[in-house]
Coordinates of C-alpha atoms in Angstrom, one line a residue:
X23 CA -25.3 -42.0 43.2
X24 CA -23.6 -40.5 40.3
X25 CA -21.1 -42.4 38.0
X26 CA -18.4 -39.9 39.3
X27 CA -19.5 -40.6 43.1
X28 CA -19.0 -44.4 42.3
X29 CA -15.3 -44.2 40.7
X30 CA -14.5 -42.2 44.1
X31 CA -15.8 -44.5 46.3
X32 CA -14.3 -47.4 44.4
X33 CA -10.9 -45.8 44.4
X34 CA -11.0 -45.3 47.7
X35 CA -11.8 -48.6 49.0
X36 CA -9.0 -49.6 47.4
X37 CA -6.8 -47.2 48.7
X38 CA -7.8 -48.4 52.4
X39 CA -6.3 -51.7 51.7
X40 CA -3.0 -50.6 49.9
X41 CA 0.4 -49.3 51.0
X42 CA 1.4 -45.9 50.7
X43 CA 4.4 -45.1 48.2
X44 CA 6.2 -42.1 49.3
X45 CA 8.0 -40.7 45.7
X46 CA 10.9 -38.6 47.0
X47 CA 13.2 -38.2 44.1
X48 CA 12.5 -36.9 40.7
X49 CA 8.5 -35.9 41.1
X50 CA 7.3 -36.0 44.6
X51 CA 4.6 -38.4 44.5
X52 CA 2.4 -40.5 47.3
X53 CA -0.1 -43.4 45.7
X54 CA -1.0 -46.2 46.7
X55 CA -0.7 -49.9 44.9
X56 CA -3.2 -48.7 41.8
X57 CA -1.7 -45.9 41.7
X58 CA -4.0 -43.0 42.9
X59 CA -2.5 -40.2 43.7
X60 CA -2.9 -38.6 47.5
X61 CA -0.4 -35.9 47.3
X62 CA -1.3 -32.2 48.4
X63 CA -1.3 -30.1 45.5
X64 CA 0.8 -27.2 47.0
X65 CA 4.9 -27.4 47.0
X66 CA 5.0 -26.1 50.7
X67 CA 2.6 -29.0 52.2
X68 CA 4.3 -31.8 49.7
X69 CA 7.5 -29.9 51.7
X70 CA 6.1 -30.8 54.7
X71 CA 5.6 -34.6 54.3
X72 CA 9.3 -35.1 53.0
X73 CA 10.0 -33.5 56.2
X74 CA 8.0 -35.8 58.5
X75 CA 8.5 -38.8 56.8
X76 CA 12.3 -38.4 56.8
X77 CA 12.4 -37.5 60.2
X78 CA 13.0 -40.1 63.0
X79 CA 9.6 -42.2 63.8
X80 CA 8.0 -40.5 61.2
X81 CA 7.3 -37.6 63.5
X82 CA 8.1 -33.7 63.8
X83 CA 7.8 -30.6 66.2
X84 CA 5.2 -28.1 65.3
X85 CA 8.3 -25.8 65.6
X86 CA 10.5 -27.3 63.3
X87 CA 8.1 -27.3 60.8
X88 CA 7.7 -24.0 60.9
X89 CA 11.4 -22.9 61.7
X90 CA 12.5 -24.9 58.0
X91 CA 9.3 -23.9 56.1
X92 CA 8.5 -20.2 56.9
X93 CA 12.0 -19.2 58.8
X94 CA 11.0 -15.2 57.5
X95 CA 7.7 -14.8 58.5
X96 CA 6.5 -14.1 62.6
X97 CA 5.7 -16.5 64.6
X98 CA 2.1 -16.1 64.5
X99 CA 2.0 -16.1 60.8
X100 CA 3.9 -18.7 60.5
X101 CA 2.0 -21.1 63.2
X102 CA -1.4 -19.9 60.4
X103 CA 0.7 -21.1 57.8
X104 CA 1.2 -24.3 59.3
X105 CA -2.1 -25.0 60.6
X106 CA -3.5 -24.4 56.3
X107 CA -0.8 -26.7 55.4
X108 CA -1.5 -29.4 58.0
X109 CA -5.6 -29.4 57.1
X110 CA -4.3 -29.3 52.8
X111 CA -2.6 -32.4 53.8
X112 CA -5.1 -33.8 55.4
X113 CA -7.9 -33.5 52.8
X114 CA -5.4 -34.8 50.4
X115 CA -4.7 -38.1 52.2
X116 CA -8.8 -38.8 51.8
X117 CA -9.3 -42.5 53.5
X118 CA -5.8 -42.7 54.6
X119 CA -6.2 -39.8 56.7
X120 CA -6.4 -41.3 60.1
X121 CA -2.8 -42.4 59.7
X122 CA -1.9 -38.8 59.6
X123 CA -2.0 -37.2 63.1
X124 CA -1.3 -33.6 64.6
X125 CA -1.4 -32.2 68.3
X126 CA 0.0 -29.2 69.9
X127 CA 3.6 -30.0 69.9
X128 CA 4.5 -32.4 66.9
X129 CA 2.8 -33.9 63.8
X130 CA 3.4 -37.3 62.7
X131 CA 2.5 -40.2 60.3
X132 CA 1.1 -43.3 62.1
X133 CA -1.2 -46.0 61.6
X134 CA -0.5 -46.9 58.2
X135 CA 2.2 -48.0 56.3
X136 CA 4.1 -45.7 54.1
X137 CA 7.0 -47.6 52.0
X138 CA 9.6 -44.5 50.5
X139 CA 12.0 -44.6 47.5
X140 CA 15.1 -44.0 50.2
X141 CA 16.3 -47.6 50.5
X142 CA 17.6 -46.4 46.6
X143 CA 18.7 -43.4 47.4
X144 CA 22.2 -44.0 46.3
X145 CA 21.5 -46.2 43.1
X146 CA 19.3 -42.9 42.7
X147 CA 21.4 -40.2 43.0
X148 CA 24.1 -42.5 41.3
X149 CA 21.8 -42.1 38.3
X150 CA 21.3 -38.5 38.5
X151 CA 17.8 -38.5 39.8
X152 CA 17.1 -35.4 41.6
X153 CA 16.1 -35.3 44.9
X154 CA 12.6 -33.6 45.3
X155 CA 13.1 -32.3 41.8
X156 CA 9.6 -30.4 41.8
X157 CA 10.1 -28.9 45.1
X158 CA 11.6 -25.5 44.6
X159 CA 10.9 -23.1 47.5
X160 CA 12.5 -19.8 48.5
X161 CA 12.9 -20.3 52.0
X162 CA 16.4 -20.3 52.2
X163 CA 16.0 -22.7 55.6
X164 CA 14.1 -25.2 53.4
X165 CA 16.7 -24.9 50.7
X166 CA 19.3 -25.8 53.6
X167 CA 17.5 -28.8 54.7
X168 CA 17.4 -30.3 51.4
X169 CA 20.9 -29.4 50.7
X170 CA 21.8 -31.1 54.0
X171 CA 19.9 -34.0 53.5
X172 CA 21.3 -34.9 50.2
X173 CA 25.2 -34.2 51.8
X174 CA 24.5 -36.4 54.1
X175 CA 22.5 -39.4 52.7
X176 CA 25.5 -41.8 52.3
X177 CA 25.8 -41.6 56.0
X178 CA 22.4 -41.7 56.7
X179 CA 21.8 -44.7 54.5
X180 CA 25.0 -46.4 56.2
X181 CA 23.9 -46.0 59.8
X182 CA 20.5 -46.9 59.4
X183 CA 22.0 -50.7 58.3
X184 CA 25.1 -50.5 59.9
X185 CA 25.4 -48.3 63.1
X186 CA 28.6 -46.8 63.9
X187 CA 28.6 -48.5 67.9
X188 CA 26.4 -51.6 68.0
X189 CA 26.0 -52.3 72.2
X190 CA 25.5 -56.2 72.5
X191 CA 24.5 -57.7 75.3
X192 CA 25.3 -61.8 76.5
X193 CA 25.4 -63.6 79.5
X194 CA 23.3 -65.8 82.3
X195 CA 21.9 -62.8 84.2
X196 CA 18.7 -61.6 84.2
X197 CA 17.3 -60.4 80.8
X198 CA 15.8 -57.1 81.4
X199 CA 19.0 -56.2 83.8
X200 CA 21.1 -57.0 80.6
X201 CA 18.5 -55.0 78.2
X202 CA 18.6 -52.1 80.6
X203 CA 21.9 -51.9 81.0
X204 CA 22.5 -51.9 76.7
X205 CA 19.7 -49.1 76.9
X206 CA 21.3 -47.0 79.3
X207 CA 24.8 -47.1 77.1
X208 CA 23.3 -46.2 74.1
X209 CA 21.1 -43.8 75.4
X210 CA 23.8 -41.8 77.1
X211 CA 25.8 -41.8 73.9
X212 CA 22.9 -40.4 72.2
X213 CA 22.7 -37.9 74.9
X214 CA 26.4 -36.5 73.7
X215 CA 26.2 -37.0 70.7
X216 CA 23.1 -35.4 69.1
X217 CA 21.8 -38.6 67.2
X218 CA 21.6 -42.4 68.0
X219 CA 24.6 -43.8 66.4
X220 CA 24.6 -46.8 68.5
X221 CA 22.1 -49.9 68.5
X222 CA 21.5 -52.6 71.3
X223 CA 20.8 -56.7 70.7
X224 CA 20.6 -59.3 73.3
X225 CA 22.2 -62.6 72.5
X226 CA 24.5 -65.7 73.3
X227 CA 27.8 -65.3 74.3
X228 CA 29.2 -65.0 70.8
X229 CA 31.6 -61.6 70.9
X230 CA 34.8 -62.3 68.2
X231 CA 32.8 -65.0 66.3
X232 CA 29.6 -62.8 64.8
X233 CA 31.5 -59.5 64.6
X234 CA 32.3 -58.4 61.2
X235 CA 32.2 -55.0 59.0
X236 CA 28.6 -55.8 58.1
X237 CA 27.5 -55.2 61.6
X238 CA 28.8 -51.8 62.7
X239 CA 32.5 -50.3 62.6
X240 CA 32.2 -51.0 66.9
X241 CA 30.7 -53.6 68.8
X242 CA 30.9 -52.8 72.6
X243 CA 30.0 -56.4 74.2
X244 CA 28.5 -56.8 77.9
X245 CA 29.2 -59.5 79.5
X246 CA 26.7 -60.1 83.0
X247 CA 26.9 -62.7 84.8
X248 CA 25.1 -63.6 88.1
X249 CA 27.6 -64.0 91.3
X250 CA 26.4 -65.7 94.2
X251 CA 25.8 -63.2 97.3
X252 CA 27.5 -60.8 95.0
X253 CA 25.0 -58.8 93.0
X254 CA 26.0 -59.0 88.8
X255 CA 29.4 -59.1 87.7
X256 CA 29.9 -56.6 84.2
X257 CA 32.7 -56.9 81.9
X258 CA 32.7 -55.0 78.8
X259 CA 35.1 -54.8 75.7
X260 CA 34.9 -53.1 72.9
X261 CA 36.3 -54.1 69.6
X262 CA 36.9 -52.3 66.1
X263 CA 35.5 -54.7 63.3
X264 CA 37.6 -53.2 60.4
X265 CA 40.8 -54.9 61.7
X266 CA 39.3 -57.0 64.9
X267 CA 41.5 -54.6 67.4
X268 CA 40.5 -54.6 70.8
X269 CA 40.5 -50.7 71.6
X270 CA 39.7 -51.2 75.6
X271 CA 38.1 -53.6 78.0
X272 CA 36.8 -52.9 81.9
X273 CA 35.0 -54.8 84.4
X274 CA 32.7 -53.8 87.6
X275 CA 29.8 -55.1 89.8
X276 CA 26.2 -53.8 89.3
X277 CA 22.9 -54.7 91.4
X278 CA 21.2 -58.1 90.7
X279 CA 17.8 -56.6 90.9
X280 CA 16.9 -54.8 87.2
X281 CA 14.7 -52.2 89.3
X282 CA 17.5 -50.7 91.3
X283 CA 19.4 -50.1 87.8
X284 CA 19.2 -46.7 87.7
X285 CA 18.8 -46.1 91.6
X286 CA 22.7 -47.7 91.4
X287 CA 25.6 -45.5 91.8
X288 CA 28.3 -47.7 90.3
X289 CA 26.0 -48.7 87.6
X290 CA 25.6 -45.5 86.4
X291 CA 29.9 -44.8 87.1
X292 CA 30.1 -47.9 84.8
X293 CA 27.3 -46.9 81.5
X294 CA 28.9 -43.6 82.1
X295 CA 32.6 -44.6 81.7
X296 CA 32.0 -47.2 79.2
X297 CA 30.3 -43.8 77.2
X298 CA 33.2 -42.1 77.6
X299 CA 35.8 -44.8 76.4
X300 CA 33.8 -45.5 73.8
X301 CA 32.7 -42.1 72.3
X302 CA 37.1 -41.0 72.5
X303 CA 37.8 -44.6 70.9
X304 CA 35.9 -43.6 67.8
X305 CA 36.4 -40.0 67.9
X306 CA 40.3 -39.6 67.4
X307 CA 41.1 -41.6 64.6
X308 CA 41.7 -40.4 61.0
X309 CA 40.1 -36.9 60.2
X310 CA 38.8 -38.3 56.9
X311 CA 36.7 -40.8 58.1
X312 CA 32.9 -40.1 57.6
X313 CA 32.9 -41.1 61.5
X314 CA 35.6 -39.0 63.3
X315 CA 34.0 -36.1 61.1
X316 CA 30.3 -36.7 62.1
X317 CA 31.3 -36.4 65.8
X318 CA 33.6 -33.1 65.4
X319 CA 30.5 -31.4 63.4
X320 CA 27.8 -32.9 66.2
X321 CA 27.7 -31.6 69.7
X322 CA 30.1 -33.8 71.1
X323 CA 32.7 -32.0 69.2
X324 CA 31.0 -28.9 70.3
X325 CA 31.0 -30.3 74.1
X326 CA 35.1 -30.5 74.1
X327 CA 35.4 -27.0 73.1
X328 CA 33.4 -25.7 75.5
X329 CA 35.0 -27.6 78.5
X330 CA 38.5 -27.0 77.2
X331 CA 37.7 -23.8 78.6
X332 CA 41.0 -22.1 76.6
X333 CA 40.2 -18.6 75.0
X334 CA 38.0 -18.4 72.0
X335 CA 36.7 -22.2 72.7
X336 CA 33.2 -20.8 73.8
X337 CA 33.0 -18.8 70.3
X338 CA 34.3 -21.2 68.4
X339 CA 31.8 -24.0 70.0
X340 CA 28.7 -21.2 69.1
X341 CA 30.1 -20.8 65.4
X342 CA 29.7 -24.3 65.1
X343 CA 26.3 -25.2 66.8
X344 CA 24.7 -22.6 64.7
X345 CA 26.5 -24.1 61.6
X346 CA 24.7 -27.2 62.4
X347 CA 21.5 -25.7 63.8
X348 CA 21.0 -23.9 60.3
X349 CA 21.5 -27.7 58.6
X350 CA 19.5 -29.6 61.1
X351 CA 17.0 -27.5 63.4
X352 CA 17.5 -29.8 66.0
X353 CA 17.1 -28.8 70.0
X354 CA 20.2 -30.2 70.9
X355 CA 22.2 -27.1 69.6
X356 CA 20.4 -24.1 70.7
X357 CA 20.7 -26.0 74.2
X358 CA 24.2 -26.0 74.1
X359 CA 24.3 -23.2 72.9
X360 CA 21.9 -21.6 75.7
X361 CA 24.7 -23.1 77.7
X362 CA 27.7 -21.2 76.2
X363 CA 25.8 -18.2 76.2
X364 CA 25.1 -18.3 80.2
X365 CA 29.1 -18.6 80.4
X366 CA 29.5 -15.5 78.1
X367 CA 26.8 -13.8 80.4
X368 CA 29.2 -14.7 83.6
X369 CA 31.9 -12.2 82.4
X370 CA 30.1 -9.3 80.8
X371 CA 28.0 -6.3 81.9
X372 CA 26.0 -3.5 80.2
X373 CA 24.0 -3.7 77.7
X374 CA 25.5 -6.9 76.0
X375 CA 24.9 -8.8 79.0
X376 CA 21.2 -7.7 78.6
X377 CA 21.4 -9.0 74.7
X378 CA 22.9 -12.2 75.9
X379 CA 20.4 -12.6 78.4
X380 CA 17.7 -12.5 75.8
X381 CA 19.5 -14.9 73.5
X382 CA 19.7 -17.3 76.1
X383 CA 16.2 -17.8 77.2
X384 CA 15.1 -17.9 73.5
X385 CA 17.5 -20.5 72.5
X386 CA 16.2 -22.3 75.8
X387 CA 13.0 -22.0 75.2
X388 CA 13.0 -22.9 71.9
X389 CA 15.4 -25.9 72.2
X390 CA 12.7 -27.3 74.4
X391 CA 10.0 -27.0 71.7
X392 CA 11.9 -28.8 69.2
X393 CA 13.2 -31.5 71.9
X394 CA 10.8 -32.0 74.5
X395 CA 12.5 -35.6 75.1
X396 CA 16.2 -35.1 74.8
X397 CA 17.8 -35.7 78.6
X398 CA 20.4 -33.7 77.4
X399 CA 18.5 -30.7 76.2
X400 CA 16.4 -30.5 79.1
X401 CA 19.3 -30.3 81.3
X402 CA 21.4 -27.5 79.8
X403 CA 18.0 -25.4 79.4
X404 CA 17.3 -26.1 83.3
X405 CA 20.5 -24.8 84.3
X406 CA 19.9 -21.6 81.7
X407 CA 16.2 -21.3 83.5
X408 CA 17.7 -20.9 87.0
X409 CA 21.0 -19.3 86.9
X410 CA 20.6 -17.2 84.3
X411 CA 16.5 -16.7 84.4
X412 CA 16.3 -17.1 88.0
X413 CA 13.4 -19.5 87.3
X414 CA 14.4 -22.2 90.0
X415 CA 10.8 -23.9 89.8
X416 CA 11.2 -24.3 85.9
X417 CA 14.8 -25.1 86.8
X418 CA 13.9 -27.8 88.9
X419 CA 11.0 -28.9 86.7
X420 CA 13.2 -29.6 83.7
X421 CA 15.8 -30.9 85.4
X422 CA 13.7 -33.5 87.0
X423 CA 12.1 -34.1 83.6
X424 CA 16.0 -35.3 82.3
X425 CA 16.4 -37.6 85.2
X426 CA 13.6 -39.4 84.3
X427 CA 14.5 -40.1 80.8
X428 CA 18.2 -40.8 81.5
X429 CA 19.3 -40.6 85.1
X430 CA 22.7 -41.8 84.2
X431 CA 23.2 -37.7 83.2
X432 CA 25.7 -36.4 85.7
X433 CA 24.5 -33.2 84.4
X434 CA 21.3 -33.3 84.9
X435 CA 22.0 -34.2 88.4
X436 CA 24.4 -31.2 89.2
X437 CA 22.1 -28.4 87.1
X438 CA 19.4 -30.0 89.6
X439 CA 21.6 -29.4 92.6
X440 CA 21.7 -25.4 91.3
X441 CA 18.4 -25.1 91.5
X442 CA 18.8 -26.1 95.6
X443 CA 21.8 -24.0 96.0
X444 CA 20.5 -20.9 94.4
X445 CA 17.5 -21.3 96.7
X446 CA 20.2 -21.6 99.9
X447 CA 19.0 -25.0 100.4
X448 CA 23.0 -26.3 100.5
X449 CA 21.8 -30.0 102.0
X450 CA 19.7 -30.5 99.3
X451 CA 22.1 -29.5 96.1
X452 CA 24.8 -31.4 98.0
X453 CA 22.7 -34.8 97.6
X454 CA 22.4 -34.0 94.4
X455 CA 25.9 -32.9 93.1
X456 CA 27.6 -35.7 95.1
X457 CA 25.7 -38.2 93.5
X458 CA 26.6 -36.6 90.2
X459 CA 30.1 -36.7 91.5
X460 CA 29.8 -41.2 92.3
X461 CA 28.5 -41.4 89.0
X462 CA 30.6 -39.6 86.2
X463 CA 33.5 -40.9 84.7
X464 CA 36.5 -38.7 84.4
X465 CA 35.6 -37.5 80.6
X466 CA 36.6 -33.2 79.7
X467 CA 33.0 -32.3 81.8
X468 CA 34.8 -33.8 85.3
X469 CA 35.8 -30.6 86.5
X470 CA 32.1 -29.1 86.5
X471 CA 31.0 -31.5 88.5
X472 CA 33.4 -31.5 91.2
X473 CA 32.8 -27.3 91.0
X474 CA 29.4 -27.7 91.6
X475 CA 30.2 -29.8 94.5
X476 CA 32.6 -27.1 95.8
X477 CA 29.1 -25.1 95.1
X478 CA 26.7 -27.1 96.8
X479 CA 29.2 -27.8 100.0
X480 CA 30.0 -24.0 100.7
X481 CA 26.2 -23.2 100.8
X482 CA 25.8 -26.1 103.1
X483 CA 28.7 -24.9 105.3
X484 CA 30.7 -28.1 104.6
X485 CA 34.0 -26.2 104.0
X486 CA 36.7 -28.5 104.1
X487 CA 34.5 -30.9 101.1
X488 CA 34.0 -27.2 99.6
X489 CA 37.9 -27.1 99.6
X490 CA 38.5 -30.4 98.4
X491 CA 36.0 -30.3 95.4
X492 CA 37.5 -26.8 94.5
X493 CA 40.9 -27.9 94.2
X494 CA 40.1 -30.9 92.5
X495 CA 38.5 -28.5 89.6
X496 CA 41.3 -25.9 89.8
X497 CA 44.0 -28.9 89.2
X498 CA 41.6 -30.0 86.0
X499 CA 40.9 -27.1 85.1
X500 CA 43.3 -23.9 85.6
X501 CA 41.7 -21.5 83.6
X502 CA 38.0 -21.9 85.0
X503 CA 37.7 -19.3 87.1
X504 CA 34.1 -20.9 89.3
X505 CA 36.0 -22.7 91.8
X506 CA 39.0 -20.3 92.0
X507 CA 35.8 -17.9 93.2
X508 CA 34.9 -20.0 96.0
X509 CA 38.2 -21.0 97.6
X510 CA 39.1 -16.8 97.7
X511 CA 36.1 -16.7 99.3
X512 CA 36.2 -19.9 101.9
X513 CA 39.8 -18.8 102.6
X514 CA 39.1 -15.5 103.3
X515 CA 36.2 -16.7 105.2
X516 CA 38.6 -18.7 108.2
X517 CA 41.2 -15.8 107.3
X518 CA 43.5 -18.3 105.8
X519 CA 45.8 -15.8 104.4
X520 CA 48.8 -18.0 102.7
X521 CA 46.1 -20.3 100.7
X522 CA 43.8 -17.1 100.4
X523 CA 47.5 -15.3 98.5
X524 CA 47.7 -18.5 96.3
X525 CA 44.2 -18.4 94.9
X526 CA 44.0 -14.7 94.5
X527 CA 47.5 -15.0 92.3
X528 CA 45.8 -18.3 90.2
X529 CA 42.5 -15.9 89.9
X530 CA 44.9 -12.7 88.6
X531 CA 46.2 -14.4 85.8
X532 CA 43.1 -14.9 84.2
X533 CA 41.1 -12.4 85.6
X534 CA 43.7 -8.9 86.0
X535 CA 40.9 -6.9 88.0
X536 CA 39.6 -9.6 90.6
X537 CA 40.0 -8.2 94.3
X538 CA 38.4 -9.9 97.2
X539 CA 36.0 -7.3 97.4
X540 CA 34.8 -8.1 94.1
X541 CA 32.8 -11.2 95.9
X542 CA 30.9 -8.7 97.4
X543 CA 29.5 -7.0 94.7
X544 CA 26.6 -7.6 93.1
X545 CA 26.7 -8.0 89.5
X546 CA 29.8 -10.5 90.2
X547 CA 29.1 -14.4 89.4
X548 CA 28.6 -16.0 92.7
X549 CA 24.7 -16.3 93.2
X550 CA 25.3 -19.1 95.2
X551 CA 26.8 -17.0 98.2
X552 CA 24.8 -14.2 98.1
X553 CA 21.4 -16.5 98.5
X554 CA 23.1 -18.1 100.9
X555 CA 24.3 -15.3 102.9
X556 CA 27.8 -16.9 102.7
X557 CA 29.6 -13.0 103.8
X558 CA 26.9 -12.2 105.9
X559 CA 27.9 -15.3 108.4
X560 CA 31.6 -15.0 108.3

């Protein structure tokens, strides 16, 4: 063995015991604790790692990677791309490289411990330090990533210590009941919000002695305690710890057993209504706070403008999911965006509608590539698959996919119930949108739900529910025009002239050139009774 061979296997054995150092301002570096050096020598793969290693659980979508790093290029040039990259980095890590691990959909850093320089990122910056000085690339959607990442480090830093809603937990029932429920709060207020601003932690009954401004700005407190032949008694409060206000409290009964949680209709009413309280408790405070702002850039702010359904919301929403889509590739907003784009689709013909067609199932089909775990996502792009695709398997598929990551999604349960009604299966999607309907709370998104119902009871010849469900969207709603469509066409069905003149005059004052015979025609938006034969019976 030569002298050279010895000093590499000696400086390799001692990498195997050390800690990775991850070097992201001034000169990118990665060494271990004696300082050798495993760092890829090209700018794009050392690009790469600051990617993954920033990224949530150390972990990144194959497509984001190549969507930040080679935006310009093809797809299958830049998949190549990625795949030389990936194998650089590899090599580079030498005896670390188990820790580094790549499939088909993400890449990720596991196994080992990598310690980075952003717990000073402030102090840094403070200093003047750059932030990945020696990284320097053209890609314009690399240069936005870094741009964005340095904007927004203050808040990063802040929620990773201090989480804007902090869900707590307390009381004599069962553990995992009281865990579960926590989880299912903060997972729901992920689900709106594009980010997990909120944390959980179990503990005494100690709400308005341990909260302070050190914790989080909110501390929601649940309260469950066991009642005797009376299944779990819930009361929850929420409390601002910058000036100890109480912004709202609320009570309700769930199930005792922790396996029926999410099988529970008025446990899900309940983690859905405390989401809703909780995310408009935050949201309309000062316009200058770092908070208020985070959530009218995310997709919850994006979410109210697309159900205030007033002209130029559904534009305005698109303007700003691509803002933050070319900050943060993140699936969340081309789903939402998918979304919008299916309304658009509703009310235009030609060619555009061809154009928005295409736009629709690439932002669908990407946002599932980038977010193959976000209940959220997969809902919105299930709903794009089958009404605008006509995919009602894939539909179904991704629909069911949501539910069983957060099944406290009321939209996930009524995109599910499409995929039935589409099909003319109106028993099936009613199961499904009248659960939807026992579980949401009465947030901007209530009137979509209670259309879908009016949906889902027409095709399954419940008319009188159909008429209920209708009206209770047209009173929340007045401009949606959905469940104005179905009443013309229920009234018109029994020959209920007076109501059938009252619709049609709502429908004309947002939409000039209905007629009744425009239900009839093809290209008009009312799948739902055309699979189901709906004229055809009358």
């Amino acid at each position: 063995m030569t002298s050279l061979d010895s000093n590499l296997k000696e400086r390799f054995h001692a990498a195997e015991s050390s800690v990775l150092n991850a070097r992201f301002f001034g000169k990118f570096g990665l060494t271990d604790a004696s300082g050798n050096d495993f760092a890829p020598a090209s700018a794009k793969a050392r690009a790469a790692i600051a990617i993954i290693l920033l990224a949530p659980d150390q972990s990144r979508a194959r497509a984001f990677l190549t969507e930040t790093l080679w935006a310009g290029r093809a797809r299958p040039q830049a998949l190549g791309s990625l795949r030389q990259v990936l194998s650089e980095i590899r090599t580079a890590l030498g005896p670390h490289a188990d820790c580094f691990e790549v499939d088909r959909k993400s890449v990720k850093f596991a196994q080992c411990s990598i310690v980075t320089d952003m717990a000073d990122a402030s102090q840094l910056l403070a200093n003047g330090t750059i932030f990945l000085e020696d990284i320097d690339l053209v890609d314009s959607a690399f240069q936005r990533w870094k741009e964005s990442t340095v904007q927004g480090l203050g808040l990063l830093l802040r929620n990773r210590n201090s989480p804007i809603l902090h869900v707590q937990t307390a009381g004599d029932a069962n553990p995992l009941l009281k865990r579960a429920l926590g989880h299912g709060i903060v997972d729901s207020v992920a689900d709106w919000c594009a980010a997990r601003i909120a944390t959980t932690f179990d503990a005494e009954d100690t709400f308005g002695t341990t909260a302070n401004s050190n914790a989080s700005e909110f501390i929601l407190e649940a309260h469950l305690h066991n009642i005797q032949d009376a299944g779990t008694g819930v009361h929850l409060a929420m409390q601002n710890t910058t000036n100890f206000r109480s912004e709202w409290a609320m009570g309700g009964n769930v199930t005792a057993a922790p396996s029926n949680l999410f099988h529970d209709a008025e446990t899900l009413r309940l983690i859905n209504t405390a989401v809703d309280r909780s995310l408009y408790s935050i949201a309309p405070r000062n316009a200058e706070t770092a908070t208020a702002r985070y959530l009218a850039a995310g997709t919850l702010g994006a979410a109210r403008l697309v159900f205030r359904n007033e002209p130029g919301d559904i534009e305005h929403a698109q303007a700003q999911l691509k803002r933050n889509f070319d900050l943060h590739p993140a699936g969340i907003y081309l789903a939402w965006a998918a979304y919008t784009t299916t309304l658009q689709v509703a009310e235009t013909s030609g060619a555009d509608r061809e154009a928005l067609i295409a736009q629709a199932e690439d932002h669908a089909i990407r946002a599932v590539e980038l977010d193959p775990y976000g209940a959220m996502t997969l809902a919105l792009c299930s709903y794009v698959q089958s009404f605008q695709l006509g995919r009602m398997d894939t539909g179904y598929d991704l629909a069911n996919r949501s539910l069983a990551i957060n099944r406290a999604n009321p939209l996930a349960w009524i995109f599910r119930g499409a995929t039935q009604f589409f099909r003319g299966d109106g028993e099936a999607a009613r199961a499904d949108t009248e659960f939807a309907q026992a579980i949401a709370a009465n947030g901007p998104y209530r009137y979509v739900v209670d259309t879908f119902c009016c949906v889902a009871s027409t095709v399954a010849g419940h008319l009188d529910e159909a008429v209920r469900y209708g009206e209770a969207a047209a009173r929340q709603a007045p401009r949606y025009r959905a469940p104005l469509r179905y009443l013309a066409a229920i009234h018109a069905s029994r020959n209920d002239h007076e109501a059938l003149r009252a619709v049609i005059k709502s429908l004309k004052e947002i939409e000039p050139t209905f007629t009744i015979e425009s239900l009839e025609q093809t290209a008009y938006p009312v799948p739902a009774l055309r699979t189901a034969e709906f004229f055809r019976k009358r």
